[in-house]
Amino acid sequence: MTSGRQDEHEASALVGTICAEGVRRTGTDGGGVSVVSSQGVPVLVHTTDSVASDLGDLQFTLGEGPSVEAVRSGTSVLVPDLGDAATAGRRWPGLLPEVHGLGVAALFAFPLNVAGVPLGTLDLYRRTPGELDAAELAAGLSTGAAVGNALIRAEQNGDRSLDYPMTVHRAAGMVMVQLGTGISEALLMLRATAFLEGANITAIATDVLDGNRRFGREDA
Amino acid sequence: MTDTESGPHLPPSGRDAQLAQRFVGLADTLVDDFDLAELLDHLVQTCVELLDVATAGLLLVGGNGRLHPVAASTEATRVLELFQLQNDEGPCLACVRTGSVVAVPDITATTERWPRFSRAAIANGFVSVHALPMRLRQETIGSLNLFNTEPPTLSEDDRRIAQALADVATIGILQQRSLQRASQVAEQLQQALTSRILIEQAKGMLSEHAGIDMATAFARLRHYARGHHLTLGDVSASLIQGSLPPASLVPPPTD
């Protein structure tokens, strides 16, 4: 039990350390942590690099992918070869060309299960295809559990060090006014635009916030 | 966990085999659908059936810090009352306070220390009582009471076995409580995130609608929420869902 004032960056530093260790022990190249809201909306709270960020945004844009499935099922979704059209290609047709562009060949999504609640996912990627061996799989599962526990402790301690990026949601609020629609349509518009332009959704949202991009009623 | 063998290299006696089975049964109640009542009932029944114990009862410390009888090997009302009154005095209370065994081989010797308890115990025909702590490290969550109606009282072997049973039950209870807390916090976290998303969406909406920056939009949200005794989340939800027109928040009312 800790006493006295805590380091104000404790939770974010801890999650970062756990993830870095998880990447190392699974032989992957990087990863990210997403927390899912009570309405099933994923928010990327930590990534080890920009590829992991792009992967997170990509699955948000498409609304499909291993991470999305991992949360829904509460079990790990392991994709050792994203280039395998027969399996991965059939499951997530929209995902494959995009992850190719990111140089990602394998993706492993572990749910953050806390006392039976699927809190989110730990998503680890590799640039080369190949399965996780038994030790790596165990490391992935235990890292997911450790991240889940760290998030719960952070919530219990009132730790506000974790950054829950809200750029896309803020932009969606603006876009709903620009389009004259509801929030769902606005989010869909942002996602569709990102998909069609092959762009990162956070980047598009940032343009909207900066006033460099507007959507008009003609886009609705 | 204490060793329950009666000696080295001896074939398991009938009782040992039964005890081993009871431990397995106890552990079994800890997995899958955890049923606290079943666990505790199993514990007290094992004590009276396989140990030299006439009556067993279990009290747990409740949220208010008071002791509550939660399981007993008998339905006899007078005995149950005996457990009940231990909230104010008696070996159970002493056991929970100290976290240690309170052994009373002769209840008649405690009439000064625990007048009501000893009177009720003797009236029930009990000559001795042992209160064993339900404890894990520094946390004592209750006490297992073992009563006898005639000497000998509780043997060392029986006490160790009963303590082992109590220890298993304690771990199960604490694990279950920890899981419940964790799942509550997890849901809380997810609800908070939903709220946060709504608030940010509302900021964006208000900002674009009124041509104000995000900080000002947030201030307007907060001002409205306070003025109407609503949470930020509720105001944001109403704005986003369209039940609250943004014009209500902009410009701010003159106070």
Short mmCIF file of C-alpha atoms in Angstrom, two decimals:
data_model
loop_
_atom_site.label_atom_id
_atom_site.label_comp_id
_atom_site.label_asym_id
_atom_site.label_seq_id
_atom_site.Cartn_x
_atom_site.Cartn_y
_atom_site.Cartn_z
CA MET A 1 0.00 0.00 0.00
CA THR A 2 1.42 3.35 -0.99
CA SER A 3 1.47 6.20 1.43
CA GLY A 4 1.83 9.89 0.90
CA ARG A 5 1.56 11.64 -2.45
CA GLN A 6 2.01 9.56 -5.53
CA ASP A 7 3.99 10.45 -8.59
CA GLU A 8 1.39 12.23 -10.69
CA HIS A 9 2.40 10.22 -13.74
CA GLU A 10 2.30 6.90 -11.98
CA ALA A 11 -0.42 5.08 -13.95
CA SER A 12 0.68 6.24 -17.38
CA ALA A 13 4.30 5.37 -16.62
CA LEU A 14 3.28 2.00 -15.24
CA VAL A 15 1.15 1.11 -18.26
CA GLY A 16 4.04 2.18 -20.50
CA THR A 17 6.48 -0.03 -18.64
CA ILE A 18 4.15 -3.01 -18.67
CA CYS A 19 3.55 -2.63 -22.42
CA ALA A 20 7.24 -2.28 -23.25
CA GLU A 21 7.95 -5.40 -21.25
CA GLY A 22 5.06 -7.19 -22.98
CA VAL A 23 6.38 -6.28 -26.42
CA ARG A 24 9.81 -7.59 -25.48
CA ARG A 25 8.55 -10.87 -24.04
CA THR A 26 6.24 -11.60 -26.96
CA GLY A 27 8.84 -10.92 -29.60
CA THR A 28 6.60 -8.33 -31.25
CA ASP A 29 7.53 -4.90 -32.56
CA GLY A 30 5.09 -2.67 -30.77
CA GLY A 31 1.68 -2.38 -29.24
CA GLY A 32 -1.16 -0.31 -27.92
CA VAL A 33 -3.80 -0.35 -25.21
CA SER A 34 -7.42 0.56 -25.87
CA VAL A 35 -10.08 1.02 -23.23
CA VAL A 36 -13.66 0.48 -24.29
CA SER A 37 -16.45 2.70 -23.02
CA SER A 38 -19.66 1.29 -21.57
CA GLN A 39 -21.12 1.81 -25.07
CA GLY A 40 -18.37 -0.16 -26.75
CA VAL A 41 -16.39 2.78 -28.12
CA PRO A 42 -12.61 2.13 -28.01
CA VAL A 43 -10.19 4.83 -26.93
CA LEU A 44 -6.45 4.41 -27.42
CA VAL A 45 -4.79 5.23 -24.11
CA HIS A 46 -1.25 4.13 -24.81
CA THR A 47 0.92 3.17 -27.77
CA THR A 48 4.59 2.28 -28.00
CA ASP A 49 5.01 3.86 -31.44
CA SER A 50 3.22 5.55 -34.33
CA VAL A 51 2.50 2.26 -36.09
CA ALA A 52 0.52 1.12 -33.06
CA SER A 53 -1.32 4.46 -33.07
CA ASP A 54 -2.15 4.08 -36.74
CA LEU A 55 -3.35 0.53 -36.16
CA GLY A 56 -5.64 1.67 -33.38
CA ASP A 57 -7.04 4.48 -35.48
CA LEU A 58 -7.47 2.13 -38.40
CA GLN A 59 -9.60 -0.31 -36.46
CA PHE A 60 -11.64 2.60 -35.14
CA THR A 61 -12.11 3.88 -38.68
CA LEU A 62 -13.19 0.52 -40.04
CA GLY A 63 -15.12 -0.59 -36.97
CA GLU A 64 -13.70 -4.05 -37.51
CA GLY A 65 -10.55 -6.00 -36.82
CA PRO A 66 -8.93 -8.35 -34.31
CA SER A 67 -9.14 -5.84 -31.46
CA VAL A 68 -12.81 -5.19 -32.04
CA GLU A 69 -13.45 -8.93 -31.98
CA ALA A 70 -11.31 -9.47 -28.89
CA VAL A 71 -13.49 -7.07 -26.91
CA ARG A 72 -16.71 -8.55 -28.22
CA SER A 73 -15.72 -12.14 -27.49
CA GLY A 74 -13.64 -11.51 -24.38
CA THR A 75 -10.99 -13.86 -25.75
CA SER A 76 -7.67 -13.34 -27.53
CA VAL A 77 -7.72 -12.96 -31.30
CA LEU A 78 -4.43 -14.05 -32.78
CA VAL A 79 -3.60 -13.29 -36.42
CA PRO A 80 -0.13 -14.60 -37.15
CA ASP A 81 -0.34 -13.81 -40.86
CA LEU A 82 -2.39 -10.83 -41.99
CA GLY A 83 -1.33 -11.60 -45.53
CA ASP A 84 -3.24 -14.87 -45.51
CA ALA A 85 -6.19 -14.01 -47.71
CA ALA A 86 -8.03 -17.24 -46.93
CA THR A 87 -8.35 -16.51 -43.23
CA ALA A 88 -7.54 -12.91 -42.28
CA GLY A 89 -8.55 -11.61 -45.68
CA ARG A 90 -11.97 -13.13 -45.43
CA ARG A 91 -12.58 -12.05 -41.86
CA TRP A 92 -11.60 -8.38 -42.25
CA PRO A 93 -11.62 -7.45 -45.92
CA GLY A 94 -11.32 -3.74 -45.29
CA LEU A 95 -8.39 -4.11 -42.95
CA LEU A 96 -5.81 -5.96 -45.00
CA PRO A 97 -4.77 -3.43 -47.63
CA GLU A 98 -4.44 -0.79 -44.94
CA VAL A 99 -2.27 -2.78 -42.55
CA HIS A 100 -0.10 -3.69 -45.51
CA GLY A 101 0.56 -0.03 -45.97
CA LEU A 102 1.66 0.19 -42.34
CA GLY A 103 4.09 -2.69 -42.78
CA VAL A 104 2.28 -4.87 -40.24
CA ALA A 105 2.26 -8.62 -40.91
CA ALA A 106 0.91 -10.09 -37.66
CA LEU A 107 -1.48 -8.81 -35.03
CA PHE A 108 -2.34 -10.25 -31.61
CA ALA A 109 -5.21 -8.79 -29.63
CA PHE A 110 -5.50 -9.70 -25.95
CA PRO A 111 -8.57 -8.60 -23.99
CA LEU A 112 -8.06 -6.71 -20.76
CA ASN A 113 -10.40 -8.83 -18.68
CA VAL A 114 -10.88 -7.53 -15.16
CA ALA A 115 -13.08 -9.77 -13.01
CA GLY A 116 -14.96 -10.83 -16.09
CA VAL A 117 -15.44 -7.32 -17.50
CA PRO A 118 -13.82 -6.83 -20.96
CA LEU A 119 -12.26 -3.46 -20.24
CA GLY A 120 -10.45 -3.13 -23.57
CA THR A 121 -7.55 -4.69 -25.47
CA LEU A 122 -3.81 -4.95 -25.59
CA ASP A 123 -2.85 -5.08 -29.27
CA LEU A 124 0.62 -6.25 -30.24
CA TYR A 125 1.89 -6.16 -33.80
CA ARG A 126 4.85 -7.65 -35.68
CA ARG A 127 6.35 -6.69 -39.05
CA THR A 128 6.99 -10.32 -39.87
CA PRO A 129 4.38 -13.09 -39.95
CA GLY A 130 4.52 -16.03 -37.55
CA GLU A 131 2.72 -17.48 -34.56
CA LEU A 132 3.48 -16.76 -30.93
CA ASP A 133 5.10 -19.68 -29.16
CA ALA A 134 3.75 -20.90 -25.83
CA ALA A 135 5.93 -18.61 -23.73
CA GLU A 136 5.08 -15.59 -25.87
CA LEU A 137 1.39 -16.37 -25.72
CA ALA A 138 1.55 -16.65 -21.95
CA ALA A 139 3.43 -13.33 -21.85
CA GLY A 140 0.74 -11.67 -23.96
CA LEU A 141 -2.05 -12.92 -21.71
CA SER A 142 -0.28 -11.94 -18.50
CA THR A 143 0.62 -8.51 -19.89
CA GLY A 144 -3.04 -7.96 -20.75
CA ALA A 145 -4.01 -8.92 -17.20
CA ALA A 146 -1.33 -6.65 -15.75
CA VAL A 147 -2.49 -3.69 -17.84
CA GLY A 148 -6.09 -4.32 -16.79
CA ASN A 149 -5.08 -4.33 -13.13
CA ALA A 150 -3.03 -1.17 -13.54
CA LEU A 151 -6.02 0.63 -15.07
CA ILE A 152 -8.29 -0.50 -12.23
CA ARG A 153 -5.80 0.64 -9.60
CA ALA A 154 -5.48 3.95 -11.38
CA GLU A 155 -9.24 4.42 -11.27
CA GLN A 156 -9.37 3.45 -7.59
CA ASN A 157 -6.58 5.89 -6.74
CA GLY A 158 -8.10 8.76 -8.69
CA ASP A 159 -5.02 8.76 -10.91
CA ARG A 160 -5.58 11.15 -13.82
CA SER A 161 -2.25 10.62 -15.56
CA LEU A 162 -3.64 8.49 -18.38
CA ASP A 163 -4.46 10.39 -21.52
CA TYR A 164 -7.73 9.45 -23.20
CA PRO A 165 -7.48 11.20 -26.58
CA MET A 166 -10.72 12.89 -27.55
CA THR A 167 -9.73 14.64 -30.79
CA VAL A 168 -12.02 12.55 -32.97
CA HIS A 169 -15.02 13.06 -30.67
CA ARG A 170 -14.53 16.78 -30.41
CA ALA A 171 -14.31 17.00 -34.18
CA ALA A 172 -17.41 14.83 -34.51
CA GLY A 173 -19.32 17.38 -32.42
CA MET A 174 -18.27 20.10 -34.83
CA VAL A 175 -19.06 18.00 -37.88
CA MET A 176 -22.58 17.21 -36.69
CA VAL A 177 -23.30 20.96 -36.72
CA GLN A 178 -21.61 21.41 -40.08
CA LEU A 179 -23.63 18.59 -41.60
CA GLY A 180 -26.85 19.31 -39.74
CA THR A 181 -27.04 15.65 -38.63
CA GLY A 182 -26.74 13.61 -35.46
CA ILE A 183 -23.49 12.50 -33.84
CA SER A 184 -23.54 8.99 -35.37
CA GLU A 185 -23.61 10.38 -38.88
CA ALA A 186 -20.83 12.78 -38.04
CA LEU A 187 -18.63 9.97 -36.76
CA LEU A 188 -19.48 7.89 -39.79
CA MET A 189 -18.51 10.81 -42.04
CA LEU A 190 -15.12 11.11 -40.35
CA ARG A 191 -14.53 7.41 -40.59
CA ALA A 192 -15.64 7.19 -44.21
CA THR A 193 -13.44 10.13 -45.15
CA ALA A 194 -10.42 8.53 -43.46
CA PHE A 195 -11.09 5.27 -45.24
CA LEU A 196 -11.63 6.77 -48.69
CA GLU A 197 -8.60 9.01 -48.48
CA GLY A 198 -6.43 6.35 -46.86
CA ALA A 199 -5.72 8.86 -44.12
CA ASN A 200 -5.43 8.61 -40.34
CA ILE A 201 -8.70 9.58 -38.68
CA THR A 202 -7.01 11.55 -35.90
CA ALA A 203 -5.20 13.61 -38.53
CA ILE A 204 -8.49 14.41 -40.27
CA ALA A 205 -10.11 15.26 -36.95
CA THR A 206 -7.20 17.58 -36.13
CA ASP A 207 -7.74 19.38 -39.44
CA VAL A 208 -11.38 19.86 -38.52
CA LEU A 209 -10.48 21.24 -35.08
CA ASP A 210 -7.91 23.58 -36.60
CA GLY A 211 -10.48 24.88 -39.03
CA ASN A 212 -8.49 23.56 -42.00
CA ARG A 213 -11.27 21.27 -43.02
CA ARG A 214 -14.98 21.74 -43.04
CA PHE A 215 -17.81 19.49 -44.02
CA GLY A 216 -20.85 21.07 -45.59
CA ARG A 217 -24.46 20.04 -45.78
CA GLU A 218 -23.73 18.92 -49.33
CA ASP A 219 -21.50 16.18 -47.86
CA ALA A 220 -24.27 14.72 -45.73
CA MET B 1 -2.37 -24.32 5.63
CA THR B 2 -1.79 -26.69 8.55
CA ASP B 3 -0.75 -30.30 8.08
CA THR B 4 -3.62 -32.64 8.72
CA GLU B 5 -1.74 -35.92 8.79
CA SER B 6 -1.95 -37.82 12.06
CA GLY B 7 1.62 -39.12 11.67
CA PRO B 8 4.29 -40.03 9.15
CA HIS B 9 3.99 -43.16 7.01
CA LEU B 10 0.63 -44.21 8.49
CA PRO B 11 -2.08 -45.35 6.12
CA PRO B 12 -4.85 -42.74 5.94
CA SER B 13 -7.49 -43.45 8.57
CA GLY B 14 -11.17 -43.34 7.71
CA ARG B 15 -11.39 -39.88 9.16
CA ASP B 16 -8.37 -38.62 7.25
CA ALA B 17 -9.86 -39.81 4.00
CA GLN B 18 -13.12 -38.09 4.82
CA LEU B 19 -11.34 -34.91 5.80
CA ALA B 20 -9.37 -34.88 2.58
CA GLN B 21 -12.64 -35.22 0.72
CA ARG B 22 -14.12 -32.34 2.73
CA PHE B 23 -11.19 -30.08 1.87
CA VAL B 24 -11.65 -30.85 -1.80
CA GLY B 25 -15.36 -30.16 -1.44
CA LEU B 26 -14.58 -26.87 0.25
CA ALA B 27 -12.19 -25.85 -2.49
CA ASP B 28 -14.81 -26.86 -5.03
CA THR B 29 -17.26 -24.30 -3.70
CA LEU B 30 -14.68 -21.59 -4.40
CA VAL B 31 -14.71 -22.02 -8.14
CA ASP B 32 -17.36 -21.34 -10.75
CA ASP B 33 -20.57 -20.09 -9.18
CA PHE B 34 -19.31 -19.02 -5.80
CA ASP B 35 -22.01 -19.48 -3.18
CA LEU B 36 -20.96 -18.03 0.12
CA ALA B 37 -23.79 -19.64 2.10
CA GLU B 38 -22.89 -23.06 0.70
CA LEU B 39 -19.23 -22.58 1.56
CA LEU B 40 -19.86 -21.57 5.15
CA ASP B 41 -22.47 -24.24 5.71
CA HIS B 42 -20.02 -26.83 4.40
CA LEU B 43 -17.44 -25.55 6.85
CA VAL B 44 -19.55 -25.74 10.01
CA GLN B 45 -21.04 -29.10 9.07
CA THR B 46 -17.57 -30.57 8.53
CA CYS B 47 -16.56 -29.40 11.98
CA VAL B 48 -19.40 -31.18 13.78
CA GLU B 49 -19.34 -34.28 11.62
CA LEU B 50 -15.65 -35.04 11.53
CA LEU B 51 -14.22 -33.33 14.59
CA ASP B 52 -14.95 -33.74 18.26
CA VAL B 53 -17.24 -30.73 18.25
CA ALA B 54 -20.87 -30.57 19.37
CA THR B 55 -21.90 -27.30 17.73
CA ALA B 56 -20.17 -24.95 15.33
CA GLY B 57 -21.08 -21.44 14.33
CA LEU B 58 -19.51 -18.81 12.16
CA LEU B 59 -19.69 -15.05 12.52
CA LEU B 60 -18.43 -12.51 10.00
CA VAL B 61 -17.65 -8.85 10.49
CA GLY B 62 -20.21 -6.81 8.54
CA GLY B 63 -19.83 -3.50 6.78
CA ASN B 64 -20.79 -1.67 9.97
CA GLY B 65 -18.05 -3.40 11.92
CA ARG B 66 -20.47 -5.56 13.88
CA LEU B 67 -20.41 -9.36 14.03
CA HIS B 68 -23.13 -11.25 12.20
CA PRO B 69 -23.82 -14.98 12.64
CA VAL B 70 -23.84 -16.37 9.10
CA ALA B 71 -23.74 -20.12 9.54
CA ALA B 72 -24.50 -22.63 12.27
CA SER B 73 -24.53 -26.39 12.50
CA THR B 74 -27.90 -26.30 14.24
CA GLU B 75 -31.24 -24.62 13.82
CA ALA B 76 -31.93 -24.50 17.56
CA THR B 77 -33.11 -20.96 18.32
CA ARG B 78 -31.50 -20.78 21.73
CA VAL B 79 -28.14 -21.67 20.28
CA LEU B 80 -28.57 -19.12 17.50
CA GLU B 81 -29.32 -16.46 20.07
CA LEU B 82 -26.08 -17.44 21.76
CA PHE B 83 -24.25 -16.57 18.56
CA GLN B 84 -26.20 -13.40 18.11
CA LEU B 85 -25.39 -11.91 21.49
CA GLN B 86 -21.68 -12.36 20.86
CA ASN B 87 -21.80 -9.08 19.05
CA ASP B 88 -21.36 -7.31 22.34
CA GLU B 89 -19.28 -9.71 24.43
CA GLY B 90 -17.75 -13.13 24.23
CA PRO B 91 -14.92 -15.16 22.76
CA CYS B 92 -15.85 -14.36 19.16
CA LEU B 93 -15.50 -10.66 19.67
CA ALA B 94 -12.21 -11.13 21.50
CA CYS B 95 -11.01 -13.39 18.70
CA VAL B 96 -11.82 -10.89 15.97
CA ARG B 97 -10.24 -8.03 17.90
CA THR B 98 -6.98 -9.86 18.54
CA GLY B 99 -6.89 -11.99 15.38
CA SER B 100 -5.90 -14.93 17.60
CA VAL B 101 -7.49 -18.10 18.93
CA VAL B 102 -9.53 -17.58 22.10
CA ALA B 103 -9.70 -20.88 23.95
CA VAL B 104 -12.21 -21.33 26.74
CA PRO B 105 -11.88 -24.89 28.07
CA ASP B 106 -14.21 -24.08 30.98
CA ILE B 107 -17.01 -21.62 30.36
CA THR B 108 -17.93 -21.44 34.06
CA ALA B 109 -14.63 -19.58 34.57
CA THR B 110 -15.76 -16.69 32.35
CA THR B 111 -18.90 -15.59 34.18
CA GLU B 112 -17.24 -12.35 35.25
CA ARG B 113 -15.61 -11.58 31.94
CA TRP B 114 -18.63 -12.41 29.75
CA PRO B 115 -21.68 -12.63 32.02
CA ARG B 116 -24.41 -12.80 29.36
CA PHE B 117 -22.48 -15.10 27.07
CA SER B 118 -21.45 -17.58 29.76
CA ARG B 119 -24.96 -17.72 31.17
CA ALA B 120 -26.47 -18.47 27.75
CA ALA B 121 -23.75 -20.97 26.87
CA ILE B 122 -24.13 -22.90 30.11
CA ALA B 123 -27.91 -22.89 29.73
CA ASN B 124 -27.37 -24.60 26.35
CA GLY B 125 -25.29 -27.30 28.01
CA PHE B 126 -21.95 -26.14 26.62
CA VAL B 127 -18.88 -26.61 28.78
CA SER B 128 -16.22 -25.24 26.46
CA VAL B 129 -15.81 -22.99 23.44
CA HIS B 130 -12.99 -22.19 21.05
CA ALA B 131 -13.07 -19.15 18.79
CA LEU B 132 -10.78 -19.48 15.77
CA PRO B 133 -9.91 -16.46 13.63
CA MET B 134 -10.95 -16.23 10.00
CA ARG B 135 -7.86 -14.34 9.12
CA LEU B 136 -5.47 -13.68 6.23
CA ARG B 137 -2.34 -11.82 7.26
CA GLN B 138 -3.49 -8.62 8.93
CA GLU B 139 -7.16 -8.90 8.10
CA THR B 140 -9.55 -10.79 10.40
CA ILE B 141 -12.97 -11.03 8.79
CA GLY B 142 -14.76 -13.22 11.34
CA SER B 143 -14.54 -16.14 13.71
CA LEU B 144 -15.35 -19.85 13.79
CA ASN B 145 -16.91 -20.91 17.11
CA LEU B 146 -16.62 -24.52 18.25
CA PHE B 147 -18.67 -25.61 21.26
CA ASN B 148 -18.53 -28.83 23.25
CA THR B 149 -20.98 -30.28 25.74
CA GLU B 150 -18.52 -32.48 27.63
CA PRO B 151 -14.78 -32.89 28.18
CA PRO B 152 -12.31 -33.39 26.61
CA THR B 153 -12.59 -30.02 24.93
CA LEU B 154 -10.86 -29.36 21.62
CA SER B 155 -7.75 -31.43 20.87
CA GLU B 156 -4.76 -29.79 19.29
CA ASP B 157 -5.22 -31.89 16.16
CA ASP B 158 -8.86 -30.92 15.82
CA ARG B 159 -8.06 -27.28 16.40
CA ARG B 160 -5.43 -27.32 13.64
CA ILE B 161 -7.82 -29.01 11.23
CA ALA B 162 -10.61 -26.57 12.03
CA GLN B 163 -8.22 -23.65 11.54
CA ALA B 164 -7.16 -25.05 8.18
CA LEU B 165 -10.80 -25.28 7.10
CA ALA B 166 -11.41 -21.73 8.29
CA ASP B 167 -8.31 -20.52 6.40
CA VAL B 168 -9.54 -21.97 3.12
CA ALA B 169 -12.93 -20.34 3.61
CA THR B 170 -11.29 -16.99 4.48
CA ILE B 171 -9.24 -16.96 1.31
CA GLY B 172 -12.31 -17.76 -0.74
CA ILE B 173 -14.33 -14.96 0.83
CA LEU B 174 -11.57 -12.39 0.39
CA GLN B 175 -10.96 -13.36 -3.21
CA GLN B 176 -14.66 -13.08 -3.96
CA ARG B 177 -14.86 -9.62 -2.36
CA SER B 178 -11.81 -8.48 -4.29
CA LEU B 179 -13.34 -9.65 -7.57
CA GLN B 180 -16.59 -7.84 -6.85
CA ARG B 181 -14.74 -4.63 -6.10
CA ALA B 182 -12.66 -4.95 -9.24
CA SER B 183 -15.61 -5.53 -11.54
CA GLN B 184 -17.42 -2.56 -10.01
CA VAL B 185 -14.43 -0.33 -10.62
CA ALA B 186 -14.09 -1.64 -14.17
CA GLU B 187 -17.69 -0.73 -14.94
CA GLN B 188 -17.21 2.64 -13.28
CA LEU B 189 -14.21 3.32 -15.50
CA GLN B 190 -16.16 2.44 -18.62
CA GLN B 191 -19.12 4.61 -17.60
CA ALA B 192 -16.75 7.50 -16.92
CA LEU B 193 -15.29 7.08 -20.40
CA THR B 194 -18.76 7.17 -21.98
CA SER B 195 -19.44 10.40 -20.10
CA ARG B 196 -16.14 11.88 -21.16
CA ILE B 197 -16.84 11.09 -24.81
CA LEU B 198 -20.24 12.77 -24.60
CA ILE B 199 -18.74 15.84 -22.94
CA GLU B 200 -16.09 16.21 -25.65
CA GLN B 201 -18.67 15.76 -28.39
CA ALA B 202 -20.82 18.42 -26.72
CA LYS B 203 -17.84 20.79 -26.52
CA GLY B 204 -17.26 20.37 -30.24
CA MET B 205 -20.93 20.87 -31.01
CA LEU B 206 -21.25 24.00 -28.88
CA SER B 207 -17.99 25.41 -30.19
CA GLU B 208 -19.07 25.06 -33.81
CA HIS B 209 -22.62 26.23 -33.17
CA ALA B 210 -21.66 29.41 -31.36
CA GLY B 211 -18.31 30.11 -32.97
CA ILE B 212 -16.54 29.92 -29.60
CA ASP B 213 -13.37 28.09 -28.63
CA MET B 214 -13.37 24.77 -26.74
CA ALA B 215 -12.48 26.30 -23.39
CA THR B 216 -15.38 28.71 -23.57
CA ALA B 217 -17.68 25.92 -24.73
CA PHE B 218 -16.66 23.87 -21.70
CA ALA B 219 -17.28 26.82 -19.40
CA ARG B 220 -20.79 27.20 -20.82
CA LEU B 221 -21.48 23.49 -20.26
CA ARG B 222 -20.28 23.69 -16.69
CA HIS B 223 -22.23 26.85 -16.00
CA TYR B 224 -25.45 25.32 -17.32
CA ALA B 225 -24.90 22.08 -15.41
CA ARG B 226 -24.38 23.91 -12.12
CA GLY B 227 -27.29 26.21 -12.66
CA HIS B 228 -29.65 23.32 -13.30
CA HIS B 229 -28.14 20.88 -10.79
CA LEU B 230 -27.23 18.42 -13.50
CA THR B 231 -24.05 16.53 -14.19
CA LEU B 232 -21.84 17.55 -17.10
CA GLY B 233 -22.50 14.12 -18.57
CA ASP B 234 -26.26 14.57 -18.46
CA VAL B 235 -26.16 18.03 -20.04
CA SER B 236 -23.83 16.76 -22.75
CA ALA B 237 -26.04 13.75 -23.45
CA SER B 238 -29.09 15.99 -23.82
CA LEU B 239 -27.25 18.31 -26.18
CA ILE B 240 -25.96 15.49 -28.34
CA GLN B 241 -29.26 13.64 -28.40
CA GLY B 242 -31.02 16.84 -29.42
CA SER B 243 -33.34 17.16 -26.41
CA LEU B 244 -31.51 20.31 -25.26
CA PRO B 245 -31.06 23.05 -27.87
CA PRO B 246 -27.55 24.56 -27.89
CA ALA B 247 -29.16 28.01 -27.85
CA SER B 248 -30.07 27.33 -24.21
CA LEU B 249 -26.40 27.49 -23.33
CA VAL B 250 -25.37 30.37 -25.55
CA PRO B 251 -25.26 33.21 -24.70
CA PRO B 252 -24.89 32.65 -20.93
CA PRO B 253 -27.82 33.89 -18.85
CA THR B 254 -27.22 37.23 -17.19
CA ASP B 255 -26.93 36.81 -13.41
#
